[in-house]
């Protein structure tokens, strides 16, 4: 029985301190919890005495008490020398406890910690492998510089130990040591030893070696530590079947970073990784899914194996949804990414995403999101019935999301729109406030997707006007009233009712109300003059919100100066909204697929966005698709309800563009893009799918020599822009004039391609008085944007800057916009802005669309323009005859496009000469039955080749009709190349 109160019955030593002994009833079982229940004072002193006791048991008890005190946060560092003395023992339990203490306090007592070094060295040669491993593990955890150099010899021995348990522990120790002193590890040759361990006979040693090398490689991305090749991959795949689940995860993550040399190797790896999908551990399953998703990019969709793999991927993902809610959530976040990339994997599994009554809200919302992504004409009836039921639940957040989901289904699957609208009307009849408000918000979007189709429901919406109290719903209702004012008899009364509390409304509602009343005025000017004056006065004179004031003044000036222009601006036809506005941007999606099973896949953000001090985080991307010239988006993959060719484009919001502009780096331009040499980088050059980079005439290994051997990339899976300089183009334009007369090694002469006359890109009325006209030109290999800036405002303009949004060919300013003096009113300045093609890439629609932001001291203005494709035709685009012939045959016939150019006033020689000025080179010419045939080649800045056959048919005496056949591995380019031909030949 333990005596807790009253005088202590224990013995007293000569100093008078009480040495309490613990008395137990015979037969009671001792537990370690007693070490945490002490209430003594002066116990450090007593522990010191016990640690120096001769009795082994007493020593062990004392060390346990020390560890207990340390665990609850007491400072027991004063006992360091006494605890270290206990290291000299054969008792494994006691040794573990002492090592635990050492790890905790070595940092605060580095001088004392050196006392332990000898024991470590001795323990590393102990006959018991557990003790050897324990010693090497502890050495790795003691982060003290002074000690690390003493640990090299023991570590070297343990890395070559006969026992695999010791070797696997030593492998991890190398990574820890590298973190403390990277130079020491490199000097001692430990990295080479680690690489050798990848060939170890024991699978766990292999897994730990891979884990250690991966961790070191992450902190030093430039060091090519994991130099994977087919032989080492084979060893990893062999070890994969036999090691523990953590080992499997390390190996699978390592495999995901490997780039197979062709589709056959990718298929072979997939076949050997597929059995991991049936593993009990969800982390192993997700790591296997990551590897398969990555390597599927390289498999042709025509393969039987591709279909088999799709079928095999669905069951493990479904199984993950039967785990506990937290795991389900992680699985759902990952499935969300997978469904965006390859909806065909789970298109038949809609039912598993139906919400269960006891799911936590975070799981419900995620399931709802995936249901909408998988919605198609085939399953929409089922989905709508389910969503309608959710809309009657008690959880407000969930109900809102369900109502919004019904609207998203209507926008996504056109055939279901009518059914969705009637479902929403049924929900509005329930008169549940928040349901009504959400329904109105989504009906506004349905009106924008299907104009003049469902306007008959407006009367029902107007009945609920008084119940709206949320800004978004009020703004949506105001938009509907303004947009369809001509169909609503009392539109002015409805809008006037909102106007009474104008200053109490949120900004969103105020802006919408201002626009709606201006629309109403333009539709019914005689009846609403007072109303429009009232709202303009409220917005401009009584408001202190700059956005509202600006919009008010713009409308006021528009209406007072040019009502016709006002009508064109305010009542302009609006573009239809795209079907899925919340899709992740394609390049980010590709990167996130490479991070499946990690935090990045849960946050849906790349690691660089949330890892602090993320030194050396390498941006990953999917491998280029090979073996098939088709677009990556097959009809199966297209989201249901959309025509297969039209993948929804994801346009960055204006806010992104503005943010980019405000962070504009106005430093000096980079002198020239870096030259890529590795074959991996070359693969990334091929922007639009299968540019024949093998035809660039360079024999380096990076530019593969087999014709048409470059990986054809998916239609929308854009990668980084070309950073490859044309092989024989001499110095970049920014490095002086270079060898002008031998430019491009004798291909063509000094080229000055056709330059279109300047047109107005940004009218003054849209940019607070700044008018921008411009055109594009290409001279001697340098692209420029020739601008004319005119100040039509009454104030001076200065601090100009320009930025381009991501675009199809990576066009970006190569230098800041330099306007040396402020631009006075009515003054015009002409500038030539040099451009390069090393900016960020995103496929635009149309392909040659360029979105531009210009900033000055007044505001930021946006406009978009179309650039002629011939500014991207490079000077080394002439192909040899034999190569032309082989390539023409190699490109599939379905990639050929036919065009007509009528009434061309030029002979064959004049056509050839004029086109050569714009870098379209004639490879051969022949005459067939009185018709001239020109065979031509051109190359785009991103390495895509376009081959042309131009048939010149004599028409009227001085004019000829031309028939143009274009062949290219990226057929989407052909239309724009044809436009370039027509522009050049007719001007």
mmCIF file of N, CA and C in Angstrom, residues 734-807:
data_model
loop_
_atom_site.group_PDB
_atom_site.id
_atom_site.type_symbol
_atom_site.label_atom_id
_atom_site.label_comp_id
_atom_site.label_asym_id
_atom_site.label_seq_id
_atom_site.Cartn_x
_atom_site.Cartn_y
_atom_site.Cartn_z
ATOM 1 N N UNK A 734 18.885 40.005 -78.398
ATOM 2 C CA UNK A 734 19.268 41.029 -77.433
ATOM 3 C C UNK A 734 20.777 41.127 -77.236
ATOM 4 N N UNK A 735 21.542 40.215 -77.862
ATOM 5 C CA UNK A 735 22.983 40.262 -77.615
ATOM 6 C C UNK A 735 23.716 40.955 -78.765
ATOM 7 N N UNK A 736 23.186 42.038 -79.217
ATOM 8 C CA UNK A 736 23.863 42.762 -80.315
ATOM 9 C C UNK A 736 23.397 42.237 -81.652
ATOM 10 N N UNK A 737 24.017 42.697 -82.724
ATOM 11 C CA UNK A 737 23.528 42.350 -84.050
ATOM 12 C C UNK A 737 23.891 40.951 -84.482
ATOM 13 N N UNK A 738 24.932 40.379 -83.893
ATOM 14 C CA UNK A 738 25.317 39.015 -84.267
ATOM 15 C C UNK A 738 25.815 38.981 -85.704
ATOM 16 N N UNK A 739 25.903 37.783 -86.230
ATOM 17 C CA UNK A 739 26.420 37.626 -87.589
ATOM 18 C C UNK A 739 25.268 37.806 -88.564
ATOM 19 N N UNK A 740 24.960 39.084 -88.884
ATOM 20 C CA UNK A 740 23.732 39.390 -89.615
ATOM 21 C C UNK A 740 23.644 38.691 -90.956
ATOM 22 N N UNK A 741 24.729 38.679 -91.701
ATOM 23 C CA UNK A 741 24.608 38.221 -93.080
ATOM 24 C C UNK A 741 24.746 36.722 -93.220
ATOM 25 N N UNK A 742 25.100 36.042 -92.113
ATOM 26 C CA UNK A 742 25.102 34.595 -92.193
ATOM 27 C C UNK A 742 24.117 34.040 -91.182
ATOM 28 N N UNK A 743 23.089 34.841 -90.895
ATOM 29 C CA UNK A 743 22.110 34.433 -89.885
ATOM 30 C C UNK A 743 21.462 33.120 -90.301
ATOM 31 N N UNK A 744 21.276 32.247 -89.347
ATOM 32 C CA UNK A 744 20.613 30.953 -89.567
ATOM 33 C C UNK A 744 21.368 30.099 -90.576
ATOM 34 N N UNK A 745 22.670 30.257 -90.582
ATOM 35 C CA UNK A 745 23.495 29.346 -91.380
ATOM 36 C C UNK A 745 23.077 29.278 -92.828
ATOM 37 N N UNK A 746 22.785 30.424 -93.418
ATOM 38 C CA UNK A 746 22.484 30.447 -94.851
ATOM 39 C C UNK A 746 21.045 30.109 -95.193
ATOM 40 N N UNK A 747 20.181 29.929 -94.174
ATOM 41 C CA UNK A 747 18.776 29.678 -94.501
ATOM 42 C C UNK A 747 18.112 31.015 -94.706
ATOM 43 N N UNK A 748 17.748 31.350 -95.933
ATOM 44 C CA UNK A 748 17.063 32.618 -96.179
ATOM 45 C C UNK A 748 17.985 33.796 -96.006
ATOM 46 N N UNK A 749 17.454 34.974 -96.328
ATOM 47 C CA UNK A 749 18.232 36.190 -96.180
ATOM 48 C C UNK A 749 17.696 36.946 -94.994
ATOM 49 N N UNK A 750 18.132 38.216 -94.846
ATOM 50 C CA UNK A 750 17.600 39.062 -93.782
ATOM 51 C C UNK A 750 16.088 39.095 -93.904
ATOM 52 N N UNK A 751 15.386 38.603 -92.899
ATOM 53 C CA UNK A 751 13.938 38.507 -93.099
ATOM 54 C C UNK A 751 13.246 39.686 -92.473
ATOM 55 N N UNK A 752 12.283 40.234 -93.226
ATOM 56 C CA UNK A 752 11.408 41.242 -92.659
ATOM 57 C C UNK A 752 10.015 40.806 -93.041
ATOM 58 N N UNK A 753 9.277 40.184 -92.118
ATOM 59 C CA UNK A 753 7.991 39.615 -92.491
ATOM 60 C C UNK A 753 6.944 40.708 -92.613
ATOM 61 N N UNK A 754 5.803 40.330 -93.184
ATOM 62 C CA UNK A 754 4.712 41.280 -93.409
ATOM 63 C C UNK A 754 4.262 41.898 -92.089
ATOM 64 N N UNK A 755 4.071 43.216 -92.069
ATOM 65 C CA UNK A 755 3.600 43.909 -90.864
ATOM 66 C C UNK A 755 2.246 44.531 -91.174
ATOM 67 N N UNK A 756 1.220 44.156 -90.396
ATOM 68 C CA UNK A 756 -0.130 44.701 -90.614
ATOM 69 C C UNK A 756 -0.182 46.143 -90.116
ATOM 70 N N UNK A 757 -1.047 46.983 -90.694
ATOM 71 C CA UNK A 757 -1.169 48.361 -90.195
ATOM 72 C C UNK A 757 -1.707 48.363 -88.757
ATOM 73 N N UNK A 758 -1.392 49.416 -88.017
ATOM 74 C CA UNK A 758 -1.845 49.494 -86.615
ATOM 75 C C UNK A 758 -3.363 49.649 -86.560
ATOM 76 N N UNK A 759 -3.942 48.953 -85.561
ATOM 77 C CA UNK A 759 -5.387 49.118 -85.313
ATOM 78 C C UNK A 759 -5.579 49.496 -83.844
ATOM 79 N N UNK A 760 -6.741 50.065 -83.525
ATOM 80 C CA UNK A 760 -6.997 50.474 -82.121
ATOM 81 C C UNK A 760 -7.319 49.226 -81.316
ATOM 82 N N UNK A 761 -6.521 48.979 -80.291
ATOM 83 C CA UNK A 761 -6.729 47.826 -79.412
ATOM 84 C C UNK A 761 -7.518 48.212 -78.169
ATOM 85 N N UNK A 762 -7.238 49.395 -77.654
ATOM 86 C CA UNK A 762 -7.905 49.842 -76.425
ATOM 87 C C UNK A 762 -8.427 51.259 -76.667
ATOM 88 N N UNK A 763 -9.747 51.431 -76.897
ATOM 89 C CA UNK A 763 -10.259 52.783 -77.150
ATOM 90 C C UNK A 763 -10.191 53.643 -75.885
ATOM 91 N N UNK A 764 -10.072 54.951 -76.061
ATOM 92 C CA UNK A 764 -9.920 55.880 -74.937
ATOM 93 C C UNK A 764 -11.107 55.793 -73.986
ATOM 94 N N UNK A 765 -12.314 55.541 -74.517
ATOM 95 C CA UNK A 765 -13.486 55.527 -73.640
ATOM 96 C C UNK A 765 -13.467 54.347 -72.667
ATOM 97 N N UNK A 766 -12.680 53.325 -72.978
ATOM 98 C CA UNK A 766 -12.607 52.168 -72.074
ATOM 99 C C UNK A 766 -11.429 52.274 -71.117
ATOM 100 N N UNK A 767 -10.560 53.249 -71.303
ATOM 101 C CA UNK A 767 -9.324 53.277 -70.510
ATOM 102 C C UNK A 767 -9.049 54.672 -69.940
ATOM 103 N N UNK A 768 -10.147 55.355 -69.553
ATOM 104 C CA UNK A 768 -9.999 56.661 -68.899
ATOM 105 C C UNK A 768 -9.112 57.604 -69.702
ATOM 106 N N UNK A 769 -9.297 57.581 -71.033
ATOM 107 C CA UNK A 769 -8.578 58.545 -71.873
ATOM 108 C C UNK A 769 -7.318 58.019 -72.526
ATOM 109 N N UNK A 770 -6.880 56.810 -72.154
ATOM 110 C CA UNK A 770 -5.663 56.261 -72.782
ATOM 111 C C UNK A 770 -6.084 55.436 -74.004
ATOM 112 N N UNK A 771 -5.588 55.809 -75.174
ATOM 113 C CA UNK A 771 -5.885 55.019 -76.379
ATOM 114 C C UNK A 771 -4.628 54.284 -76.816
ATOM 115 N N UNK A 772 -4.761 52.985 -77.061
ATOM 116 C CA UNK A 772 -3.608 52.182 -77.492
ATOM 117 C C UNK A 772 -3.921 51.558 -78.851
ATOM 118 N N UNK A 773 -3.071 51.863 -79.837
ATOM 119 C CA UNK A 773 -3.144 51.186 -81.134
ATOM 120 C C UNK A 773 -1.873 50.370 -81.279
ATOM 121 N N UNK A 774 -1.927 49.354 -82.130
ATOM 122 C CA UNK A 774 -0.693 48.578 -82.253
ATOM 123 C C UNK A 774 -0.737 47.545 -83.355
ATOM 124 N N UNK A 775 0.405 46.934 -83.548
ATOM 125 C CA UNK A 775 0.535 45.813 -84.473
ATOM 126 C C UNK A 775 1.731 44.978 -84.021
ATOM 127 N N UNK A 776 1.951 43.839 -84.666
ATOM 128 C CA UNK A 776 3.085 42.972 -84.324
ATOM 129 C C UNK A 776 4.011 42.863 -85.529
ATOM 130 N N UNK A 777 5.319 42.733 -85.247
ATOM 131 C CA UNK A 777 6.241 42.556 -86.366
ATOM 132 C C UNK A 777 7.352 41.595 -85.972
ATOM 133 N N UNK A 778 8.020 41.040 -87.001
ATOM 134 C CA UNK A 778 9.192 40.194 -86.758
ATOM 135 C C UNK A 778 10.283 40.641 -87.714
ATOM 136 N N UNK A 779 11.414 41.081 -87.168
ATOM 137 C CA UNK A 779 12.546 41.520 -87.986
ATOM 138 C C UNK A 779 13.799 40.817 -87.486
ATOM 139 N N UNK A 780 14.536 40.209 -88.365
ATOM 140 C CA UNK A 780 15.807 39.547 -88.033
ATOM 141 C C UNK A 780 15.661 38.671 -86.781
ATOM 142 N N UNK A 781 14.608 37.864 -86.773
ATOM 143 C CA UNK A 781 14.459 36.926 -85.670
ATOM 144 C C UNK A 781 13.939 37.528 -84.384
ATOM 145 N N UNK A 782 13.684 38.833 -84.353
ATOM 146 C CA UNK A 782 13.208 39.470 -83.115
ATOM 147 C C UNK A 782 11.743 39.855 -83.285
ATOM 148 N N UNK A 783 10.903 39.439 -82.324
ATOM 149 C CA UNK A 783 9.477 39.782 -82.377
ATOM 150 C C UNK A 783 9.279 41.068 -81.578
ATOM 151 N N UNK A 784 8.425 41.951 -82.101
ATOM 152 C CA UNK A 784 8.120 43.150 -81.302
ATOM 153 C C UNK A 784 6.660 43.516 -81.457
ATOM 154 N N UNK A 785 6.190 44.226 -80.421
ATOM 155 C CA UNK A 785 4.827 44.760 -80.425
ATOM 156 C C UNK A 785 4.985 46.264 -80.611
ATOM 157 N N UNK A 786 4.532 46.784 -81.740
ATOM 158 C CA UNK A 786 4.713 48.215 -82.032
ATOM 159 C C UNK A 786 3.470 48.962 -81.570
ATOM 160 N N UNK A 787 3.645 49.818 -80.579
ATOM 161 C CA UNK A 787 2.506 50.471 -79.929
ATOM 162 C C UNK A 787 2.467 51.964 -80.212
ATOM 163 N N UNK A 788 1.254 52.512 -80.242
ATOM 164 C CA UNK A 788 1.042 53.953 -80.349
ATOM 165 C C UNK A 788 0.150 54.316 -79.163
ATOM 166 N N UNK A 789 0.677 55.060 -78.183
ATOM 167 C CA UNK A 789 -0.089 55.430 -76.997
ATOM 168 C C UNK A 789 -0.490 56.898 -77.100
ATOM 169 N N UNK A 790 -1.792 57.171 -76.965
ATOM 170 C CA UNK A 790 -2.281 58.554 -77.052
ATOM 171 C C UNK A 790 -3.035 58.891 -75.780
ATOM 172 N N UNK A 791 -2.714 60.046 -75.198
ATOM 173 C CA UNK A 791 -3.401 60.501 -73.987
ATOM 174 C C UNK A 791 -4.547 61.433 -74.398
ATOM 175 N N UNK A 792 -5.782 60.951 -74.289
ATOM 176 C CA UNK A 792 -6.940 61.776 -74.643
ATOM 177 C C UNK A 792 -7.660 62.275 -73.393
ATOM 178 N N UNK A 793 -6.995 62.119 -72.245
ATOM 179 C CA UNK A 793 -7.594 62.587 -70.986
ATOM 180 C C UNK A 793 -7.096 64.008 -70.703
ATOM 181 N N UNK A 794 -7.519 64.536 -69.559
ATOM 182 C CA UNK A 794 -7.125 65.909 -69.208
ATOM 183 C C UNK A 794 -5.990 65.920 -68.199
ATOM 184 N N UNK A 795 -5.459 64.751 -67.861
ATOM 185 C CA UNK A 795 -4.370 64.720 -66.894
ATOM 186 C C UNK A 795 -3.158 63.987 -67.463
ATOM 187 N N UNK A 796 -2.004 64.260 -66.857
ATOM 188 C CA UNK A 796 -0.756 63.648 -67.333
ATOM 189 C C UNK A 796 -0.751 62.166 -66.952
ATOM 190 N N UNK A 797 -0.197 61.330 -67.830
ATOM 191 C CA UNK A 797 -0.097 59.888 -67.534
ATOM 192 C C UNK A 797 1.375 59.496 -67.420
ATOM 193 N N UNK A 798 1.659 58.630 -66.432
ATOM 194 C CA UNK A 798 3.060 58.212 -66.227
ATOM 195 C C UNK A 798 3.063 56.806 -65.628
ATOM 196 N N UNK A 799 4.268 56.345 -65.228
ATOM 197 C CA UNK A 799 4.436 55.036 -64.559
ATOM 198 C C UNK A 799 3.782 53.895 -65.350
ATOM 199 N N UNK A 800 4.106 53.794 -66.629
ATOM 200 C CA UNK A 800 3.503 52.750 -67.450
ATOM 201 C C UNK A 800 4.178 51.401 -67.205
ATOM 202 N N UNK A 801 3.375 50.356 -67.215
ATOM 203 C CA UNK A 801 3.915 48.983 -67.154
ATOM 204 C C UNK A 801 2.966 48.100 -67.952
ATOM 205 N N UNK A 802 3.488 46.987 -68.435
ATOM 206 C CA UNK A 802 2.652 46.096 -69.258
ATOM 207 C C UNK A 802 2.888 44.653 -68.840
ATOM 208 N N UNK A 803 1.834 43.849 -68.918
ATOM 209 C CA UNK A 803 1.987 42.427 -68.621
ATOM 210 C C UNK A 803 1.029 41.637 -69.493
ATOM 211 N N UNK A 804 1.478 40.439 -69.933
ATOM 212 C CA UNK A 804 0.616 39.576 -70.734
ATOM 213 C C UNK A 804 0.106 38.451 -69.850
ATOM 214 N N UNK A 805 -1.124 38.025 -70.105
ATOM 215 C CA UNK A 805 -1.617 36.822 -69.451
ATOM 216 C C UNK A 805 -0.972 35.613 -70.138
ATOM 217 N N UNK A 806 -1.012 34.471 -69.472
ATOM 218 C CA UNK A 806 -0.490 33.261 -70.110
ATOM 219 C C UNK A 806 -1.180 33.049 -71.443
ATOM 220 N N UNK A 807 -0.455 32.569 -72.439
ATOM 221 C CA UNK A 807 -1.037 32.414 -73.768
ATOM 222 C C UNK A 807 -0.451 31.184 -74.443
#
